[in-house]
Amino acid sequence: MDSWARFRTHKPAMLGAAILVLYTLLAIFAPWVTPHDPVQQQLVQSLQTPSAEFWLGTDHLGRDVLTRILYGTRISLFIGIAAVVVGMGIGIPLGVVSGFYGRATDMVIQRIADIMFSFPSILLALALVAVLGVGLNNVIIAVGVAIIPIFIRLVRGQVLAVREEAYVDAARAIGASDLRILVRHVLANSWAPIIVQATISIGITILVAAGLGFLGLGVPSPTPEWGAMLGEGRNYIYSHPHMSTFPGLAIFLAVIAFNLMGDGLRDALDPRLRALEA
Amino acid sequence: MSGVAAAEEVANVRLERGQEILRVEDLKTHFPIRSGLLRRQVGTVQAVDGVSFSLAAGETLGLVGESGCGKSTIARTVMRLTEPTDGRILFKGEDITGFSRSQMRPIRQQMQIIFQDPYSSLNPRMSVEDIVGEPLRVHDMWKEQGHARVAELLDIVGLSPEHGKRFPHEFSGGQRQRIGVARALALNPQLIILDEPVSALDVSIQAQIVNLLKRLQDEFDLAYLFIAHDLSVVRHISDRVAVMYLGKMAEIGDHHDIYERPTHPYTQALLSAVPLPDPDARGQRGRIVLEGDVPSPSNPPSGCRFRTRCWKAEDRCAEEVPELIDRFGHGHPSACHFAELAPDSVGSGDAD
Amino acid sequence: MSATEPLLEVDGLSVEFDTPEGVVKAVRDVSWNLMPGETLGIVGESGSGKSVSVMSLMKLIPTPPGRIVAGEVRFRDRDLLKLSRFQLRKLRGKDLAMVFQDPMSSLNPVQTVGRQIAEAMTVHDSKLSDNEARRRSIELLEVVGVPQADVRFKQYPHQFSGGMRQRAMIAMAIANRPPILIADEPTTALDVTIQAQVMEVLKDAQKKAGAAMVLITHDLGLIAEMADRVIVMYGGRVVEVGDVRTVFHNPQHPYTFGLMASLPRLDTQTETLPTIPGQPPSLITPPTGCAFHPRCRLKRDRLDCEQDVPPLREVTTEHFSACHHTDEMDQLIEEVSAEVGTDLTRGES
């Protein structure tokens, strides 16, 4: 049975995947799904509760909450994925170097990772945004950097394990270059856990980015972003809970979906499981 | 890069059968034991501690010993997968001990290794063709030979060319080991180091691989450094045999010397401990059961390392390291102060 | 054979494992018995079912994915396979004790070795005082040749070498003087000089306990040295059973012969080893008929080998073989001998 077949029979993972597919479609087709504008203020219709016209109600500036959530999906998913790409882009090479070359390099990289690990991701991202300033790119960088240590640790561990495999020795024995060994042998056999971690990390980055948005340090308004919507709804939480409930649900669902999918991928790709079958 | 050119020259020399291809002189490979926060060295594992031997083109030298005797470390050190602490490794007369990585590249074409575990020695993410062809790619020979050479190699080791498309997990242990053999042969080497090549295989498959190795040796004039703990397999395949104990060589000689006329007490004990697949031999053999365990290579006994388990040990054994020399005219060197023929050796002396 | 009753009778045992690839038929219709005091060797290669067949006796296979599909295991007028887990637990260690290949994983790393041996006794004898259990444990460690037993008693498994751990396992196994001792590849993880020590200890312990032993191994040498009778397994089935001398000198199954012939010898050097061609059988889709037929030289295009499962037939007294063509064994041996240029007949026949 191959990985895909195993993934397909994993019910929670398929649920997660379905949610994500739905999110993606809604994000892409948002203009066709909803007749409202996500940014345009309509103060006359502010703070309406859910109705036939505004399924999830409107916010304090009269914008349709559902519309803003849909458009917000674009921003939140993009930030989430882009931040993981940043984190992986920096974390994987550092982890590889750390694990493969060891000694002093390893020592330095690991201590840096330790320090980064000792702060919660949100705190790290906050500090970075404070330095960099708000804005879409800066949020991506800040959140991405905050998850770098996760990838350093993971990849280093993988490299250390794979490095001891006899096929790596065999490659050395035929005179293969370090680059070849790293790419063809070490990384090629480390992808499974990296993919799993990346998937789960998207859930984390969405959450951290939403946290920044909630604190007003994310993407500047009026751009619809889940965290920012949650923050805006805070002042109306008792009178108009729908303003914060629905963006909160959107975040919750997205995070859950990525976690479910990550779990499913882990089960599908886990080489130990595969070894048992061989 | 004249060093590389010189190395290429050495590699390109084709030796005649019987000429010395590998010489190891007083090789020492020690590993530091580190401990504590600052990873300070607190001791040394003397995995290989002063071993010398030589190997001729087309010949098989068997290297036997129990776990921890250093035989696999020798394999790794000769292949320069592990750096030696001291001593010299000469390949075709050239000292390669200090060779740089780029100098080693042409040498590696001539000197290959086959590993014990047919499962972990093949990259699970590569197809058989990629695995067997990797040496060709690394040495820029893929374009000229490539597919045809891989097909030829698979055929040589008894697999079919169609197997090239498949992945390692689709094969059984014996077939995987054949893939490993094909990879080692790809660059047409003159020396192959075999590190326990059949010990992970089932008995009926072992014989297939042993026969394959013997056939290939005849066909391609290969020299084998055959490392194993199974004394019967070593006897079957080796011209000469070296017995190791705790990082040192106990005894070395041709296979008649070692199996029929062993003079080192360790060799004698080792041979007598092997259960023979013959119920009639039960109780008929003078079995020597050694006392105790192998001492730690980080703190080996003084003098003769075998003395703590040896029934012949005297004061002298603790004080004086026995040299590996021919004593009392037994015809082959033995590292024991009291080397002598056992009254009832295992080998009944069949002529072959 | 003597008139005594068998101690343990295995009858028609079949065991399967569910895997994502399909159902692995690990053991198929296996029957044998164990006489009091004897040493029964079970030999086979990996996947032959030798270990699973014995582990199943005490339901020591993981279920699921494992499943005992059929069979009966009679011990003292009871069918072990019908006993509850609780009843089986009472038997384990008291009536049937085991020694496994890897002593490190069968010993608890956070308890002293001594305490584990003592526990092996107190579990089955609640009246035993701690002091008495302790005294007997030290005695047992002495019996299995652990030096300074009183010191070793207080140590943890990781302070023991591989050989010493296996001795401790043997001490634990014989602690309750069980009538049946099961040793599953007891020395496979050990070096040959240590193996020699441990086998001596095991033999000795068996004798002192007066136990019958089932010795599972892939090593024909160990079988020849230890066993009274031998069972040869292939592809989940028993292919040959008999007295160890008879089977070694006069193998009546082409697989047994092939296996023995393919062993390199310590006492002579041969040019080419006779081999068994091909690969071990798939246990998910095992060959029809005789599982060995795709690799067998005796098949000679005959259909019965492909179609009918050969039953175990008595060839000579108390010597059974599951081959349709045992009458051609001599011819086969001659043929192979001629091919490799070595006389492979082994003494009397």
mmCIF file of N, CA, C and O in Angstrom, chain B residues 20-97:
data_model
loop_
_atom_site.group_PDB
_atom_site.id
_atom_site.type_symbol
_atom_site.label_atom_id
_atom_site.label_comp_id
_atom_site.label_asym_id
_atom_site.label_seq_id
_atom_site.Cartn_x
_atom_site.Cartn_y
_atom_site.Cartn_z
ATOM 1 N N GLU B 20 51.475 -7.021 -4.670
ATOM 2 C CA GLU B 20 50.839 -6.489 -3.473
ATOM 3 C C GLU B 20 49.924 -5.310 -3.818
ATOM 4 O O GLU B 20 50.364 -4.329 -4.411
ATOM 5 N N ILE B 21 48.674 -5.401 -3.440
ATOM 6 C CA ILE B 21 47.741 -4.306 -3.755
ATOM 7 C C ILE B 21 47.466 -3.445 -2.538
ATOM 8 O O ILE B 21 47.277 -2.239 -2.651
ATOM 9 N N LEU B 22 47.444 -4.074 -1.371
ATOM 10 C CA LEU B 22 47.153 -3.314 -0.152
ATOM 11 C C LEU B 22 48.140 -3.712 0.932
ATOM 12 O O LEU B 22 48.453 -4.888 1.115
ATOM 13 N N ARG B 23 48.650 -2.711 1.615
ATOM 14 C CA ARG B 23 49.538 -2.978 2.743
ATOM 15 C C ARG B 23 49.135 -2.044 3.876
ATOM 16 O O ARG B 23 49.000 -0.839 3.682
ATOM 17 N N VAL B 24 48.927 -2.620 5.021
ATOM 18 C CA VAL B 24 48.554 -1.835 6.185
ATOM 19 C C VAL B 24 49.669 -1.992 7.199
ATOM 20 O O VAL B 24 50.063 -3.119 7.526
ATOM 21 N N GLU B 25 50.230 -0.875 7.641
ATOM 22 C CA GLU B 25 51.369 -0.941 8.560
ATOM 23 C C GLU B 25 51.043 -0.274 9.884
ATOM 24 O O GLU B 25 50.749 0.913 9.929
ATOM 25 N N ASP B 26 51.082 -1.064 10.927
ATOM 26 C CA ASP B 26 50.925 -0.560 12.294
ATOM 27 C C ASP B 26 49.742 0.403 12.420
ATOM 28 O O ASP B 26 49.852 1.468 13.034
ATOM 29 N N LEU B 27 48.638 0.019 11.843
ATOM 30 C CA LEU B 27 47.470 0.900 11.818
ATOM 31 C C LEU B 27 46.833 1.026 13.201
ATOM 32 O O LEU B 27 46.622 0.034 13.900
ATOM 33 N N LYS B 28 46.562 2.276 13.553
ATOM 34 C CA LYS B 28 45.861 2.524 14.815
ATOM 35 C C LYS B 28 44.668 3.429 14.540
ATOM 36 O O LYS B 28 44.820 4.468 13.909
ATOM 37 N N THR B 29 43.516 3.023 15.005
ATOM 38 C CA THR B 29 42.345 3.888 14.929
ATOM 39 C C THR B 29 41.752 3.973 16.324
ATOM 40 O O THR B 29 41.250 2.984 16.858
ATOM 41 N N HIS B 30 41.881 5.126 16.902
ATOM 42 C CA HIS B 30 41.342 5.333 18.251
ATOM 43 C C HIS B 30 40.183 6.315 18.175
ATOM 44 O O HIS B 30 40.189 7.218 17.358
ATOM 45 N N PHE B 31 39.210 6.119 19.028
ATOM 46 C CA PHE B 31 38.093 7.058 19.086
ATOM 47 C C PHE B 31 38.075 7.714 20.452
ATOM 48 O O PHE B 31 38.178 7.024 21.465
ATOM 49 N N PRO B 32 37.930 9.033 20.476
ATOM 50 C CA PRO B 32 37.854 9.690 21.776
ATOM 51 C C PRO B 32 36.520 9.403 22.455
ATOM 52 O O PRO B 32 35.500 9.295 21.787
ATOM 53 N N ILE B 33 36.552 9.245 23.759
ATOM 54 C CA ILE B 33 35.307 9.162 24.517
ATOM 55 C C ILE B 33 35.119 10.537 25.137
ATOM 56 O O ILE B 33 35.969 10.992 25.897
ATOM 57 N N ARG B 34 34.048 11.211 24.770
ATOM 58 C CA ARG B 34 33.830 12.550 25.296
ATOM 59 C C ARG B 34 32.684 12.529 26.287
ATOM 60 O O ARG B 34 31.766 11.735 26.183
ATOM 61 N N SER B 35 32.762 13.438 27.217
ATOM 62 C CA SER B 35 31.722 13.472 28.220
ATOM 63 C C SER B 35 31.595 14.876 28.782
ATOM 64 O O SER B 35 32.503 15.690 28.662
ATOM 65 N N GLY B 36 30.470 15.149 29.362
ATOM 66 C CA GLY B 36 30.269 16.431 30.018
ATOM 67 C C GLY B 36 29.836 17.519 29.065
ATOM 68 O O GLY B 36 29.762 17.336 27.851
ATOM 69 N N LEU B 37 29.572 18.671 29.634
ATOM 70 C CA LEU B 37 29.037 19.798 28.888
ATOM 71 C C LEU B 37 30.002 20.274 27.816
ATOM 72 O O LEU B 37 29.616 20.633 26.710
ATOM 73 N N LEU B 38 31.274 20.287 28.142
ATOM 74 C CA LEU B 38 32.254 20.823 27.196
ATOM 75 C C LEU B 38 32.808 19.745 26.276
ATOM 76 O O LEU B 38 33.726 19.976 25.517
ATOM 77 N N ARG B 39 32.212 18.550 26.345
ATOM 78 C CA ARG B 39 32.642 17.435 25.494
ATOM 79 C C ARG B 39 34.132 17.204 25.624
ATOM 80 O O ARG B 39 34.851 17.080 24.627
ATOM 81 N N ARG B 40 34.617 17.224 26.855
ATOM 82 C CA ARG B 40 36.042 16.962 27.027
ATOM 83 C C ARG B 40 36.331 15.481 26.870
ATOM 84 O O ARG B 40 35.507 14.634 27.209
ATOM 85 N N GLN B 41 37.514 15.186 26.372
ATOM 86 C CA GLN B 41 37.860 13.795 26.165
ATOM 87 C C GLN B 41 38.212 13.159 27.501
ATOM 88 O O GLN B 41 39.080 13.648 28.226
ATOM 89 N N VAL B 42 37.513 12.079 27.824
ATOM 90 C CA VAL B 42 37.771 11.442 29.111
ATOM 91 C C VAL B 42 38.417 10.067 28.933
ATOM 92 O O VAL B 42 38.769 9.409 29.899
ATOM 93 N N GLY B 43 38.572 9.638 27.676
ATOM 94 C CA GLY B 43 39.187 8.337 27.459
ATOM 95 C C GLY B 43 39.327 8.068 25.983
ATOM 96 O O GLY B 43 38.999 8.920 25.153
ATOM 97 N N THR B 44 39.836 6.887 25.655
ATOM 98 C CA THR B 44 40.043 6.535 24.269
ATOM 99 C C THR B 44 39.639 5.088 24.046
ATOM 100 O O THR B 44 40.017 4.215 24.816
ATOM 101 N N VAL B 45 38.841 4.874 22.999
ATOM 102 C CA VAL B 45 38.567 3.497 22.586
ATOM 103 C C VAL B 45 39.626 3.101 21.578
ATOM 104 O O VAL B 45 39.732 3.701 20.515
ATOM 105 N N GLN B 46 40.405 2.124 21.927
ATOM 106 C CA GLN B 46 41.466 1.700 21.013
ATOM 107 C C GLN B 46 40.910 0.617 20.102
ATOM 108 O O GLN B 46 41.213 -0.555 20.263
ATOM 109 N N ALA B 47 40.088 1.048 19.151
ATOM 110 C CA ALA B 47 39.373 0.089 18.310
ATOM 111 C C ALA B 47 40.346 -0.764 17.503
ATOM 112 O O ALA B 47 40.207 -1.975 17.415
ATOM 113 N N VAL B 48 41.322 -0.116 16.899
ATOM 114 C CA VAL B 48 42.383 -0.834 16.193
ATOM 115 C C VAL B 48 43.682 -0.289 16.752
ATOM 116 O O VAL B 48 43.881 0.920 16.814
ATOM 117 N N ASP B 49 44.549 -1.182 17.199
ATOM 118 C CA ASP B 49 45.722 -0.699 17.903
ATOM 119 C C ASP B 49 46.995 -1.393 17.421
ATOM 120 O O ASP B 49 47.503 -2.307 18.058
ATOM 121 N N GLY B 50 47.457 -0.958 16.260
ATOM 122 C CA GLY B 50 48.709 -1.500 15.760
ATOM 123 C C GLY B 50 48.520 -2.789 14.992
ATOM 124 O O GLY B 50 48.956 -3.849 15.431
ATOM 125 N N VAL B 51 47.858 -2.702 13.846
ATOM 126 C CA VAL B 51 47.608 -3.889 13.027
ATOM 127 C C VAL B 51 48.335 -3.756 11.697
ATOM 128 O O VAL B 51 48.316 -2.686 11.085
ATOM 129 N N SER B 52 49.007 -4.807 11.289
ATOM 130 C CA SER B 52 49.710 -4.814 10.000
ATOM 131 C C SER B 52 49.315 -6.055 9.218
ATOM 132 O O SER B 52 49.174 -7.136 9.787
ATOM 133 N N PHE B 53 49.109 -5.882 7.931
ATOM 134 C CA PHE B 53 48.898 -7.029 7.048
ATOM 135 C C PHE B 53 49.046 -6.558 5.622
ATOM 136 O O PHE B 53 49.120 -5.352 5.353
ATOM 137 N N SER B 54 49.131 -7.496 4.710
ATOM 138 C CA SER B 54 49.168 -7.098 3.309
ATOM 139 C C SER B 54 48.295 -8.051 2.517
ATOM 140 O O SER B 54 47.932 -9.129 2.982
ATOM 141 N N LEU B 55 47.956 -7.610 1.326
ATOM 142 C CA LEU B 55 47.011 -8.356 0.496
ATOM 143 C C LEU B 55 47.486 -8.250 -0.949
ATOM 144 O O LEU B 55 47.856 -7.170 -1.406
ATOM 145 N N ALA B 56 47.504 -9.394 -1.640
ATOM 146 C CA ALA B 56 47.972 -9.392 -3.020
ATOM 147 C C ALA B 56 46.791 -9.325 -3.985
ATOM 148 O O ALA B 56 45.679 -9.711 -3.632
ATOM 149 N N ALA B 57 47.044 -8.825 -5.169
ATOM 150 C CA ALA B 57 45.997 -8.776 -6.189
ATOM 151 C C ALA B 57 45.447 -10.176 -6.423
ATOM 152 O O ALA B 57 46.203 -11.140 -6.501
ATOM 153 N N GLY B 58 44.135 -10.284 -6.511
ATOM 154 C CA GLY B 58 43.500 -11.566 -6.784
ATOM 155 C C GLY B 58 43.385 -12.486 -5.585
ATOM 156 O O GLY B 58 42.860 -13.586 -5.687
ATOM 157 N N GLU B 59 43.860 -12.014 -4.429
ATOM 158 C CA GLU B 59 43.868 -12.872 -3.246
ATOM 159 C C GLU B 59 42.717 -12.514 -2.302
ATOM 160 O O GLU B 59 42.197 -11.410 -2.343
ATOM 161 N N THR B 60 42.342 -13.465 -1.434
ATOM 162 C CA THR B 60 41.367 -13.159 -0.396
ATOM 163 C C THR B 60 42.008 -13.307 0.975
ATOM 164 O O THR B 60 42.538 -14.367 1.303
ATOM 165 N N LEU B 61 41.967 -12.217 1.720
ATOM 166 C CA LEU B 61 42.398 -12.295 3.110
ATOM 167 C C LEU B 61 41.148 -12.222 3.975
ATOM 168 O O LEU B 61 40.380 -11.266 3.900
ATOM 169 N N GLY B 62 40.952 -13.254 4.778
ATOM 170 C CA GLY B 62 39.814 -13.244 5.692
ATOM 171 C C GLY B 62 40.229 -12.609 7.006
ATOM 172 O O GLY B 62 41.322 -12.863 7.505
ATOM 173 N N LEU B 63 39.348 -11.763 7.535
ATOM 174 C CA LEU B 63 39.639 -11.103 8.797
ATOM 175 C C LEU B 63 38.537 -11.527 9.761
ATOM 176 O O LEU B 63 37.382 -11.172 9.572
ATOM 177 N N VAL B 64 38.904 -12.341 10.759
ATOM 178 C CA VAL B 64 37.864 -12.825 11.679
ATOM 179 C C VAL B 64 38.110 -12.344 13.095
ATOM 180 O O VAL B 64 39.232 -12.014 13.480
ATOM 181 N N GLY B 65 37.061 -12.337 13.848
ATOM 182 C CA GLY B 65 37.134 -11.938 15.245
ATOM 183 C C GLY B 65 35.741 -11.658 15.729
ATOM 184 O O GLY B 65 34.806 -11.570 14.941
ATOM 185 N N GLU B 66 35.598 -11.522 17.048
ATOM 186 C CA GLU B 66 34.269 -11.290 17.600
ATOM 187 C C GLU B 66 33.973 -9.804 17.626
ATOM 188 O O GLU B 66 34.834 -8.980 17.338
ATOM 189 N N SER B 67 32.741 -9.461 18.031
ATOM 190 C CA SER B 67 32.386 -8.043 18.006
ATOM 191 C C SER B 67 33.321 -7.252 18.918
ATOM 192 O O SER B 67 33.723 -7.723 19.973
ATOM 193 N N GLY B 68 33.683 -6.081 18.469
ATOM 194 C CA GLY B 68 34.579 -5.236 19.247
ATOM 195 C C GLY B 68 36.049 -5.521 19.018
ATOM 196 O O GLY B 68 36.904 -4.907 19.634
ATOM 197 N N CYS B 69 36.369 -6.445 18.099
ATOM 198 C CA CYS B 69 37.780 -6.747 17.886
ATOM 199 C C CYS B 69 38.412 -5.735 16.943
ATOM 200 O O CYS B 69 39.617 -5.681 16.800
ATOM 201 N N GLY B 70 37.599 -4.942 16.274
ATOM 202 C CA GLY B 70 38.153 -3.885 15.421
ATOM 203 C C GLY B 70 38.167 -4.224 13.945
ATOM 204 O O GLY B 70 38.654 -3.438 13.135
ATOM 205 N N LYS B 71 37.596 -5.354 13.569
ATOM 206 C CA LYS B 71 37.690 -5.745 12.161
ATOM 207 C C LYS B 71 36.922 -4.805 11.238
ATOM 208 O O LYS B 71 37.415 -4.449 10.163
ATOM 209 N N SER B 72 35.749 -4.368 11.677
ATOM 210 C CA SER B 72 34.984 -3.434 10.831
ATOM 211 C C SER B 72 35.626 -2.055 10.807
ATOM 212 O O SER B 72 35.540 -1.344 9.806
ATOM 213 N N THR B 73 36.254 -1.676 11.896
ATOM 214 C CA THR B 73 36.951 -0.390 11.917
ATOM 215 C C THR B 73 38.099 -0.406 10.916
ATOM 216 O O THR B 73 38.383 0.600 10.259
ATOM 217 N N ILE B 74 38.754 -1.546 10.773
ATOM 218 C CA ILE B 74 39.808 -1.651 9.760
ATOM 219 C C ILE B 74 39.225 -1.400 8.374
ATOM 220 O O ILE B 74 39.780 -0.635 7.580
ATOM 221 N N ALA B 75 38.081 -2.019 8.094
ATOM 222 C CA ALA B 75 37.439 -1.817 6.797
ATOM 223 C C ALA B 75 37.181 -0.337 6.552
ATOM 224 O O ALA B 75 37.505 0.206 5.497
ATOM 225 N N ARG B 76 36.610 0.320 7.554
ATOM 226 C CA ARG B 76 36.261 1.729 7.401
ATOM 227 C C ARG B 76 37.502 2.607 7.292
ATOM 228 O O ARG B 76 37.508 3.596 6.574
ATOM 229 N N THR B 77 38.537 2.233 8.017
ATOM 230 C CA THR B 77 39.754 3.040 7.987
ATOM 231 C C THR B 77 40.458 2.901 6.645
ATOM 232 O O THR B 77 40.930 3.883 6.074
ATOM 233 N N VAL B 78 40.534 1.672 6.149
ATOM 234 C CA VAL B 78 41.189 1.472 4.855
ATOM 235 C C VAL B 78 40.435 2.233 3.768
ATOM 236 O O VAL B 78 41.023 2.829 2.871
ATOM 237 N N MET B 79 39.101 2.254 3.871
ATOM 238 C CA MET B 79 38.293 2.990 2.897
ATOM 239 C C MET B 79 38.324 4.490 3.156
ATOM 240 O O MET B 79 37.708 5.263 2.428
ATOM 241 N N ARG B 80 38.988 4.884 4.219
ATOM 242 C CA ARG B 80 39.049 6.281 4.655
ATOM 243 C C ARG B 80 37.660 6.845 4.953
ATOM 244 O O ARG B 80 37.390 8.027 4.713
ATOM 245 N N LEU B 81 36.781 5.996 5.463
ATOM 246 C CA LEU B 81 35.505 6.493 5.972
ATOM 247 C C LEU B 81 35.696 6.916 7.417
ATOM 248 O O LEU B 81 34.907 7.646 7.987
ATOM 249 N N THR B 82 36.755 6.410 8.009
ATOM 250 C CA THR B 82 37.168 6.789 9.346
ATOM 251 C C THR B 82 38.649 7.139 9.230
ATOM 252 O O THR B 82 39.381 6.476 8.496
ATOM 253 N N GLU B 83 39.062 8.183 9.922
ATOM 254 C CA GLU B 83 40.463 8.584 9.815
ATOM 255 C C GLU B 83 41.338 7.772 10.768
ATOM 256 O O GLU B 83 40.990 7.583 11.934
ATOM 257 N N PRO B 84 42.471 7.281 10.273
ATOM 258 C CA PRO B 84 43.364 6.543 11.161
ATOM 259 C C PRO B 84 44.056 7.494 12.149
ATOM 260 O O PRO B 84 44.237 8.670 11.858
ATOM 261 N N THR B 85 44.391 6.961 13.312
ATOM 262 C CA THR B 85 45.102 7.751 14.306
ATOM 263 C C THR B 85 46.599 7.721 14.017
ATOM 264 O O THR B 85 47.309 8.697 14.183
ATOM 265 N N ASP B 86 47.051 6.564 13.563
ATOM 266 C CA ASP B 86 48.469 6.391 13.302
ATOM 267 C C ASP B 86 48.651 5.216 12.353
ATOM 268 O O ASP B 86 47.746 4.416 12.169
ATOM 269 N N GLY B 87 49.827 5.127 11.765
ATOM 270 C CA GLY B 87 50.112 4.015 10.874
ATOM 271 C C GLY B 87 49.947 4.411 9.426
ATOM 272 O O GLY B 87 49.622 5.564 9.113
ATOM 273 N N ARG B 88 50.197 3.449 8.536
ATOM 274 C CA ARG B 88 50.142 3.754 7.111
ATOM 275 C C ARG B 88 49.256 2.771 6.371
ATOM 276 O O ARG B 88 49.179 1.597 6.707
ATOM 277 N N ILE B 89 48.586 3.284 5.349
ATOM 278 C CA ILE B 89 47.816 2.436 4.441
ATOM 279 C C ILE B 89 48.424 2.632 3.054
ATOM 280 O O ILE B 89 48.444 3.762 2.547
ATOM 281 N N LEU B 90 48.954 1.586 2.475
ATOM 282 C CA LEU B 90 49.543 1.699 1.144
ATOM 283 C C LEU B 90 48.687 0.965 0.138
ATOM 284 O O LEU B 90 48.379 -0.222 0.316
ATOM 285 N N PHE B 91 48.284 1.688 -0.912
ATOM 286 C CA PHE B 91 47.504 1.079 -1.979
ATOM 287 C C PHE B 91 48.368 1.048 -3.227
ATOM 288 O O PHE B 91 48.850 2.089 -3.680
ATOM 289 N N LYS B 92 48.611 -0.118 -3.741
ATOM 290 C CA LYS B 92 49.519 -0.297 -4.877
ATOM 291 C C LYS B 92 50.856 0.399 -4.614
ATOM 292 O O LYS B 92 51.413 1.066 -5.495
ATOM 293 N N GLY B 93 51.322 0.286 -3.394
ATOM 294 C CA GLY B 93 52.632 0.823 -3.058
ATOM 295 C C GLY B 93 52.646 2.288 -2.690
ATOM 296 O O GLY B 93 53.651 2.810 -2.216
ATOM 297 N N GLU B 94 51.520 2.987 -2.897
ATOM 298 C CA GLU B 94 51.488 4.421 -2.624
ATOM 299 C C GLU B 94 50.820 4.657 -1.265
ATOM 300 O O GLU B 94 49.750 4.097 -0.996
ATOM 301 N N ASP B 95 51.459 5.472 -0.435
ATOM 302 C CA ASP B 95 50.893 5.763 0.876
ATOM 303 C C ASP B 95 49.686 6.689 0.711
ATOM 304 O O ASP B 95 49.828 7.856 0.357
ATOM 305 N N ILE B 96 48.501 6.176 0.961
ATOM 306 C CA ILE B 96 47.290 6.998 0.773
ATOM 307 C C ILE B 96 46.778 7.551 2.103
ATOM 308 O O ILE B 96 45.718 8.177 2.151
ATOM 309 N N THR B 97 47.523 7.331 3.155
ATOM 310 C CA THR B 97 47.032 7.746 4.475
ATOM 311 C C THR B 97 46.725 9.239 4.533
ATOM 312 O O THR B 97 45.753 9.655 5.134
#
